[in-house]
mmCIF file of C-alpha atoms in Angstrom:
data_model
loop_
_atom_site.group_PDB
_atom_site.id
_atom_site.type_symbol
_atom_site.label_atom_id
_atom_site.label_comp_id
_atom_site.label_asym_id
_atom_site.label_seq_id
_atom_site.Cartn_x
_atom_site.Cartn_y
_atom_site.Cartn_z
ATOM 1 C CA UNK J 59 76.672 143.786 197.055
ATOM 2 C CA UNK J 60 77.873 145.809 200.044
ATOM 3 C CA UNK J 61 78.713 149.433 199.373
ATOM 4 C CA UNK J 62 80.734 152.107 201.156
ATOM 5 C CA UNK J 63 80.128 155.478 199.477
ATOM 6 C CA UNK J 64 83.327 157.356 200.394
ATOM 7 C CA UNK J 65 82.190 160.806 199.233
ATOM 8 C CA UNK J 66 78.550 161.847 199.472
ATOM 9 C CA UNK J 67 77.012 165.057 200.831
ATOM 10 C CA UNK J 68 74.027 163.696 202.734
ATOM 11 C CA UNK J 69 73.260 167.099 204.275
ATOM 12 C CA UNK J 70 71.904 167.893 200.801
ATOM 13 C CA UNK J 71 69.833 164.716 200.471
ATOM 14 C CA UNK J 72 66.436 163.642 201.770
ATOM 15 C CA UNK J 73 65.772 160.966 204.335
ATOM 16 C CA UNK J 74 64.147 158.935 201.554
ATOM 17 C CA UNK J 75 67.583 158.760 199.920
ATOM 18 C CA UNK J 76 68.943 156.945 202.976
ATOM 19 C CA UNK J 77 66.182 154.375 202.606
ATOM 20 C CA UNK J 78 66.887 153.901 198.881
ATOM 21 C CA UNK J 79 70.619 153.643 199.525
ATOM 22 C CA UNK J 80 70.135 150.969 202.174
ATOM 23 C CA UNK J 81 67.955 148.947 199.790
ATOM 24 C CA UNK J 82 70.707 149.219 197.125
ATOM 25 C CA UNK J 83 73.396 147.847 199.448
ATOM 26 C CA UNK J 84 74.931 150.981 200.985
ATOM 27 C CA UNK J 85 76.041 150.249 204.539
ATOM 28 C CA UNK J 86 78.491 153.084 205.233
ATOM 29 C CA UNK J 87 79.237 156.587 203.960
ATOM 30 C CA UNK J 88 81.741 159.386 204.409
ATOM 31 C CA UNK J 89 80.433 162.940 204.133
ATOM 32 C CA UNK J 90 83.156 165.484 203.372
ATOM 33 C CA UNK J 91 82.742 169.060 204.551
ATOM 34 C CA UNK J 92 82.003 171.198 201.500
ATOM 35 C CA UNK J 93 80.566 174.440 200.155
ATOM 36 C CA UNK J 94 76.803 174.559 200.669
ATOM 37 C CA UNK J 95 76.061 176.794 197.684
ATOM 38 C CA UNK J 96 75.098 179.814 199.757
ATOM 39 C CA UNK J 97 78.225 181.735 200.868
ATOM 40 C CA UNK J 98 78.786 181.484 204.613
ATOM 41 C CA UNK J 99 79.531 184.659 206.481
ATOM 42 C CA UNK J 100 81.588 183.657 209.526
ATOM 43 C CA UNK J 101 83.413 180.753 211.180
ATOM 44 C CA UNK J 102 80.459 180.365 213.562
ATOM 45 C CA UNK J 103 78.299 179.027 210.734
ATOM 46 C CA UNK J 104 80.948 176.385 210.052
ATOM 47 C CA UNK J 105 80.830 175.307 213.694
ATOM 48 C CA UNK J 106 77.108 174.590 213.447
ATOM 49 C CA UNK J 107 77.663 172.754 210.160
ATOM 50 C CA UNK J 108 80.504 170.627 211.538
ATOM 51 C CA UNK J 109 78.389 169.817 214.594
ATOM 52 C CA UNK J 110 75.617 168.544 212.313
ATOM 53 C CA UNK J 111 78.099 166.295 210.474
ATOM 54 C CA UNK J 112 79.053 164.740 213.794
ATOM 55 C CA UNK J 113 75.591 164.635 215.380
ATOM 56 C CA UNK J 114 72.425 164.863 213.343
ATOM 57 C CA UNK J 115 73.639 163.148 210.169
ATOM 58 C CA UNK J 116 75.077 160.056 211.898
ATOM 59 C CA UNK J 117 71.780 159.768 213.780
ATOM 60 C CA UNK J 118 69.716 160.157 210.599
ATOM 61 C CA UNK J 119 71.817 157.565 208.748
ATOM 62 C CA UNK J 120 71.624 155.112 211.651
ATOM 63 C CA UNK J 121 67.848 154.950 211.369
ATOM 64 C CA UNK J 122 68.369 153.055 208.109
ATOM 65 C CA UNK J 123 71.302 150.885 209.142
ATOM 66 C CA UNK J 124 73.964 153.081 207.524
ATOM 67 C CA UNK J 125 77.167 154.095 209.301
ATOM 68 C CA UNK J 126 77.974 157.770 208.758
ATOM 69 C CA UNK J 127 81.458 159.293 209.064
ATOM 70 C CA UNK J 128 82.747 162.669 207.952
ATOM 71 C CA UNK J 129 85.816 164.622 206.956
ATOM 72 C CA UNK J 130 86.403 168.155 208.221
ATOM 73 C CA UNK J 131 88.095 171.086 206.474
ATOM 74 C CA UNK J 132 87.838 174.571 205.041
ATOM 75 C CA UNK J 133 86.912 173.714 201.459
ATOM 76 C CA UNK J 134 88.876 175.176 198.532
ATOM 77 C CA UNK J 135 86.133 177.484 197.246
ATOM 78 C CA UNK J 136 85.581 179.210 200.593
ATOM 79 C CA UNK J 137 89.319 179.434 201.256
ATOM 80 C CA UNK J 138 89.136 182.543 199.060
ATOM 81 C CA UNK J 139 86.617 184.280 201.343
ATOM 82 C CA UNK J 140 88.319 186.276 204.137
ATOM 83 C CA UNK J 141 85.189 185.897 206.279
ATOM 84 C CA UNK J 142 85.814 182.132 206.409
ATOM 85 C CA UNK J 143 89.556 182.015 207.040
ATOM 86 C CA UNK J 144 89.070 181.804 210.792
ATOM 87 C CA UNK J 145 87.810 178.269 210.284
ATOM 88 C CA UNK J 146 91.434 177.143 210.103
ATOM 89 C CA UNK J 147 91.765 178.039 213.803
ATOM 90 C CA UNK J 148 88.600 176.044 214.541
ATOM 91 C CA UNK J 149 89.747 172.830 212.878
ATOM 92 C CA UNK J 150 91.797 171.318 215.730
ATOM 93 C CA UNK J 151 88.661 171.216 217.896
ATOM 94 C CA UNK J 152 86.987 168.970 215.310
ATOM 95 C CA UNK J 153 89.880 166.955 213.929
ATOM 96 C CA UNK J 154 90.312 165.366 217.360
ATOM 97 C CA UNK J 155 86.745 163.992 217.400
ATOM 98 C CA UNK J 156 85.601 160.419 216.842
ATOM 99 C CA UNK J 157 83.731 160.089 213.565
ATOM 100 C CA UNK J 158 86.175 162.343 211.702
ATOM 101 C CA UNK J 159 88.101 159.984 209.431
ATOM 102 C CA UNK J 160 90.091 162.455 207.306
ATOM 103 C CA UNK J 161 90.884 166.091 206.621
ATOM 104 C CA UNK J 162 88.883 167.182 203.596
ATOM 105 C CA UNK J 163 87.849 168.322 201.147
ATOM 106 C CA UNK J 164 91.076 170.260 200.672
ATOM 107 C CA UNK J 165 92.846 171.284 197.475
ATOM 108 C CA UNK J 166 92.045 173.689 194.670
ATOM 109 C CA UNK J 167 89.054 175.341 193.070
ATOM 110 C CA UNK J 168 90.652 178.202 191.107
ATOM 111 C CA UNK J 169 94.280 177.633 192.179
ATOM 112 C CA UNK J 170 94.626 180.979 193.951
ATOM 113 C CA UNK J 171 97.313 181.904 196.526
ATOM 114 C CA UNK J 172 94.682 181.774 199.284
ATOM 115 C CA UNK J 173 93.688 178.253 198.263
ATOM 116 C CA UNK J 174 97.331 177.225 198.191
ATOM 117 C CA UNK J 175 97.889 178.536 201.716
ATOM 118 C CA UNK J 176 94.805 176.787 203.104
ATOM 119 C CA UNK J 177 95.691 173.544 201.315
ATOM 120 C CA UNK J 178 99.188 173.442 202.797
ATOM 121 C CA UNK J 179 97.995 174.351 206.287
ATOM 122 C CA UNK J 180 95.420 171.568 206.277
ATOM 123 C CA UNK J 181 97.858 168.944 205.040
ATOM 124 C CA UNK J 182 100.004 169.906 208.026
ATOM 125 C CA UNK J 183 96.947 169.433 210.238
ATOM 126 C CA UNK J 184 96.440 165.965 208.749
ATOM 127 C CA UNK J 185 100.003 165.075 209.716
ATOM 128 C CA UNK J 186 99.542 166.520 213.215
ATOM 129 C CA UNK J 187 96.372 164.524 213.895
ATOM 130 C CA UNK J 188 97.478 161.363 212.099
ATOM 131 C CA UNK J 189 94.604 161.553 209.621
ATOM 132 C CA UNK J 190 94.383 160.808 205.908
ATOM 133 C CA UNK J 191 93.598 163.672 203.516
ATOM 134 C CA UNK J 192 90.838 163.866 200.903
ATOM 135 C CA UNK J 193 91.930 166.150 198.054
ATOM 136 C CA UNK J 194 89.466 167.884 195.740
ATOM 137 C CA UNK J 195 90.788 168.464 192.223
ATOM 138 C CA UNK J 196 89.382 171.504 190.388
ATOM 139 C CA UNK J 197 86.617 171.129 187.843
ATOM 140 C CA UNK J 198 88.347 173.664 185.548
ATOM 141 C CA UNK J 199 91.866 173.055 184.230
ATOM 142 C CA UNK J 200 91.841 169.640 185.900
ATOM 143 C CA UNK J 201 95.157 168.364 184.550
ATOM 144 C CA UNK J 202 97.130 171.355 185.839
ATOM 145 C CA UNK J 203 95.188 171.340 189.105
ATOM 146 C CA UNK J 204 95.801 167.648 189.705
ATOM 147 C CA UNK J 205 99.489 167.980 188.903
ATOM 148 C CA UNK J 206 99.785 170.943 191.278
ATOM 149 C CA UNK J 207 97.899 169.043 193.989
ATOM 150 C CA UNK J 208 100.323 166.134 193.727
ATOM 151 C CA UNK J 209 103.270 168.529 193.982
ATOM 152 C CA UNK J 210 101.883 170.097 197.164
ATOM 153 C CA UNK J 211 101.169 166.680 198.685
ATOM 154 C CA UNK J 212 104.730 165.606 197.966
ATOM 155 C CA UNK J 213 106.141 168.814 199.446
ATOM 156 C CA UNK J 214 104.036 168.338 202.594
ATOM 157 C CA UNK J 215 105.722 165.064 203.478
ATOM 158 C CA UNK J 216 102.356 163.345 203.996
ATOM 159 C CA UNK J 217 102.758 159.716 202.852
ATOM 160 C CA UNK J 218 101.012 159.203 199.497
ATOM 161 C CA UNK J 219 99.133 156.200 200.838
ATOM 162 C CA UNK J 220 97.428 158.600 203.280
ATOM 163 C CA UNK J 221 96.063 160.757 200.434
ATOM 164 C CA UNK J 222 93.006 160.232 198.220
ATOM 165 C CA UNK J 223 92.992 162.429 195.096
ATOM 166 C CA UNK J 224 89.353 162.777 194.067
ATOM 167 C CA UNK J 225 87.263 163.741 191.002
ATOM 168 C CA UNK J 226 89.708 162.114 188.583
ATOM 169 C CA UNK J 227 89.112 161.289 184.927
ATOM 170 C CA UNK J 228 90.886 159.714 181.962
ATOM 171 C CA UNK J 229 93.322 162.632 181.708
ATOM 172 C CA UNK J 230 94.530 162.491 185.309
ATOM 173 C CA UNK J 231 94.452 158.842 186.344
ATOM 174 C CA UNK J 232 97.977 157.896 185.274
ATOM 175 C CA UNK J 233 99.754 160.708 187.128
ATOM 176 C CA UNK J 234 97.954 159.778 190.350
ATOM 177 C CA UNK J 235 98.697 156.087 189.889
ATOM 178 C CA UNK J 236 102.386 156.931 189.570
ATOM 179 C CA UNK J 237 102.271 159.101 192.714
ATOM 180 C CA UNK J 238 101.230 156.255 195.024
ATOM 181 C CA UNK J 239 98.111 158.116 196.195
ATOM 182 C CA UNK J 240 94.635 156.590 196.177
ATOM 183 C CA UNK J 241 92.418 157.398 193.186
ATOM 184 C CA UNK J 242 88.888 158.742 193.594
ATOM 185 C CA UNK J 243 86.231 158.914 190.862
ATOM 186 C CA UNK J 244 82.893 160.728 191.139
ATOM 187 C CA UNK J 245 80.099 159.256 189.028
ATOM 188 C CA UNK J 246 77.372 161.736 187.995
ATOM 189 C CA UNK J 247 74.338 161.748 185.702
ATOM 190 C CA UNK J 248 75.699 164.401 183.303
ATOM 191 C CA UNK J 249 79.148 165.561 184.405
ATOM 192 C CA UNK J 250 82.338 164.019 185.810
ATOM 193 C CA UNK J 251 82.434 160.218 185.204
ATOM 194 C CA UNK J 252 79.672 157.811 184.202
ATOM 195 C CA UNK J 253 79.351 154.057 184.756
ATOM 196 C CA UNK J 254 80.610 153.101 181.298
ATOM 197 C CA UNK J 255 83.725 155.270 181.507
ATOM 198 C CA UNK J 256 84.406 154.074 185.047
ATOM 199 C CA UNK J 257 84.276 150.433 184.010
ATOM 200 C CA UNK J 258 86.613 151.153 181.092
ATOM 201 C CA UNK J 259 89.170 152.672 183.477
ATOM 202 C CA UNK J 260 88.936 149.669 185.799
ATOM 203 C CA UNK J 261 89.468 147.352 182.847
ATOM 204 C CA UNK J 262 92.543 149.311 181.785
ATOM 205 C CA UNK J 263 94.169 150.059 185.147
ATOM 206 C CA UNK J 264 92.824 147.403 187.523
ATOM 207 C CA UNK J 265 91.148 147.806 190.902
ATOM 208 C CA UNK J 266 94.094 148.554 193.210
ATOM 209 C CA UNK J 267 93.643 151.862 195.096
ATOM 210 C CA UNK J 268 90.581 152.681 192.958
ATOM 211 C CA UNK J 269 87.719 154.306 194.892
ATOM 212 C CA UNK J 270 84.303 155.123 193.405
ATOM 213 C CA UNK J 271 81.841 157.614 194.881
ATOM 214 C CA UNK J 272 78.583 159.348 193.992
ATOM 215 C CA UNK J 273 79.597 162.763 195.428
ATOM 216 C CA UNK J 274 75.840 163.389 195.511
ATOM 217 C CA UNK J 275 74.909 166.896 196.643
ATOM 218 C CA UNK J 276 72.293 169.603 196.051
ATOM 219 C CA UNK J 277 72.984 169.611 192.304
ATOM 220 C CA UNK J 278 71.754 167.078 189.778
ATOM 221 C CA UNK J 279 73.323 163.917 191.159
ATOM 222 C CA UNK J 280 72.425 160.373 192.131
ATOM 223 C CA UNK J 281 73.164 158.695 195.500
ATOM 224 C CA UNK J 282 72.773 155.270 193.857
ATOM 225 C CA UNK J 283 75.592 155.738 191.336
ATOM 226 C CA UNK J 284 77.939 153.527 193.361
ATOM 227 C CA UNK J 285 75.477 150.640 193.109
ATOM 228 C CA UNK J 286 75.042 151.300 189.387
ATOM 229 C CA UNK J 287 78.808 151.084 188.898
ATOM 230 C CA UNK J 288 78.758 147.707 190.656
ATOM 231 C CA UNK J 289 76.056 146.427 188.301
ATOM 232 C CA UNK J 290 77.979 147.773 185.301
ATOM 233 C CA UNK J 291 81.131 146.010 186.485
ATOM 234 C CA UNK J 292 79.317 142.669 186.735
ATOM 235 C CA UNK J 293 77.783 143.125 183.290
ATOM 236 C CA UNK J 294 81.265 143.847 181.899
ATOM 237 C CA UNK J 295 82.645 140.569 183.257
ATOM 238 C CA UNK J 296 84.151 141.620 186.588
ATOM 239 C CA UNK J 297 83.637 139.169 189.432
ATOM 240 C CA UNK J 298 81.842 139.803 192.708
ATOM 241 C CA UNK J 299 85.202 140.009 194.483
ATOM 242 C CA UNK J 300 86.297 142.821 192.138
ATOM 243 C CA UNK J 301 83.106 144.725 192.896
ATOM 244 C CA UNK J 302 83.571 144.207 196.625
ATOM 245 C CA UNK J 303 87.136 145.509 196.397
ATOM 246 C CA UNK J 304 86.164 148.700 194.574
ATOM 247 C CA UNK J 305 82.931 149.462 196.431
ATOM 248 C CA UNK J 306 83.854 148.257 199.919
ATOM 249 C CA UNK J 307 87.375 147.103 200.706
ATOM 250 C CA UNK J 308 89.200 149.977 198.997
ATOM 251 C CA UNK J 309 87.329 152.829 200.717
ATOM 252 C CA UNK J 310 87.437 150.952 204.010
ATOM 253 C CA UNK J 311 91.184 150.459 203.585
ATOM 254 C CA UNK J 312 91.768 154.146 202.961
ATOM 255 C CA UNK J 313 89.661 155.568 205.791
ATOM 256 C CA UNK J 314 90.650 152.847 208.269
ATOM 257 C CA UNK J 315 94.042 154.568 208.389
ATOM 258 C CA UNK J 316 92.373 157.154 210.648
ATOM 259 C CA UNK J 317 91.882 154.525 213.364
ATOM 260 C CA UNK J 318 88.327 155.849 213.768
ATOM 261 C CA UNK J 319 86.300 153.868 211.267
ATOM 262 C CA UNK J 320 83.350 152.136 212.938
ATOM 263 C CA UNK J 321 81.428 149.661 210.786
ATOM 264 C CA UNK J 322 79.657 147.465 213.316
ATOM 265 C CA UNK J 323 75.875 147.596 213.339
ATOM 266 C CA UNK J 324 74.173 148.819 216.479
ATOM 267 C CA UNK J 325 70.741 149.890 217.613
ATOM 268 C CA UNK J 326 70.110 153.535 216.653
ATOM 269 C CA UNK J 327 69.042 156.063 219.258
ATOM 270 C CA UNK J 328 65.320 156.776 219.269
ATOM 271 C CA UNK J 329 65.857 160.515 218.880
ATOM 272 C CA UNK J 330 68.533 163.176 218.561
ATOM 273 C CA UNK J 331 68.306 166.536 220.367
ATOM 274 C CA UNK J 332 64.557 166.049 220.715
ATOM 275 C CA UNK J 333 64.008 165.291 217.029
ATOM 276 C CA UNK J 334 63.163 162.033 215.259
ATOM 277 C CA UNK J 335 63.277 160.692 211.719
ATOM 278 C CA UNK J 336 60.737 157.895 211.901
ATOM 279 C CA UNK J 337 57.344 159.356 212.708
ATOM 280 C CA UNK J 338 53.919 157.775 212.732
ATOM 281 C CA UNK J 339 52.787 154.248 213.459
#
């Protein structure tokens, strides 16, 4: 199977993960800008981080035949930190760059006024730059957070087909289906969704606009969860075309709306900024 993981934080993963992902069928990824765990102290630290998403990570992925893209945003959690608010002024510099295929992750963490302001501002930026938006739904009070996210998206005037609402579960899938937005599901070892629950949702609601990701990061997560969902789908009676739709054509269809998706295979550069990934004989 061919796999496009549309939400994975490779900055947090080892180079060995890229090799394992390639062997499992992963050929392309999108890495959304997110909170790194350690609070950042100024917009300058975001600039270095965004630069790495557009430089080092695409290089590192290319060494294993994987196309790397990213989304850029001030994430919901750090929208509450006044030291980070200046990032909103930095975004236009990055949203104009090749390799940036959406604005994200945006949305809510604790549904504060500061998060609401940043969310609305970044949806406006998505409209200005003609980019899709990747929306993070909160891990706490998910139903209310998802409903509020859909309200803000509607108020923004951004077409629903340009919006992917992520981290959904059984309690939120129907409201997003009705909205016309794309539906994102994160599959984790212990939290969020698992393979069995994901397959059950696909059996109930079909494969249209359904997008599955690993959302792997520095926590306990698994960058091969997309492949494991594909295997679970086949074991449950789905055909290879169904798997290809969910794991490849759907995420490609969503991010291709940016006009910046590049999926052709090319020869990787030997090094990046004087550094290499493949060392030794």
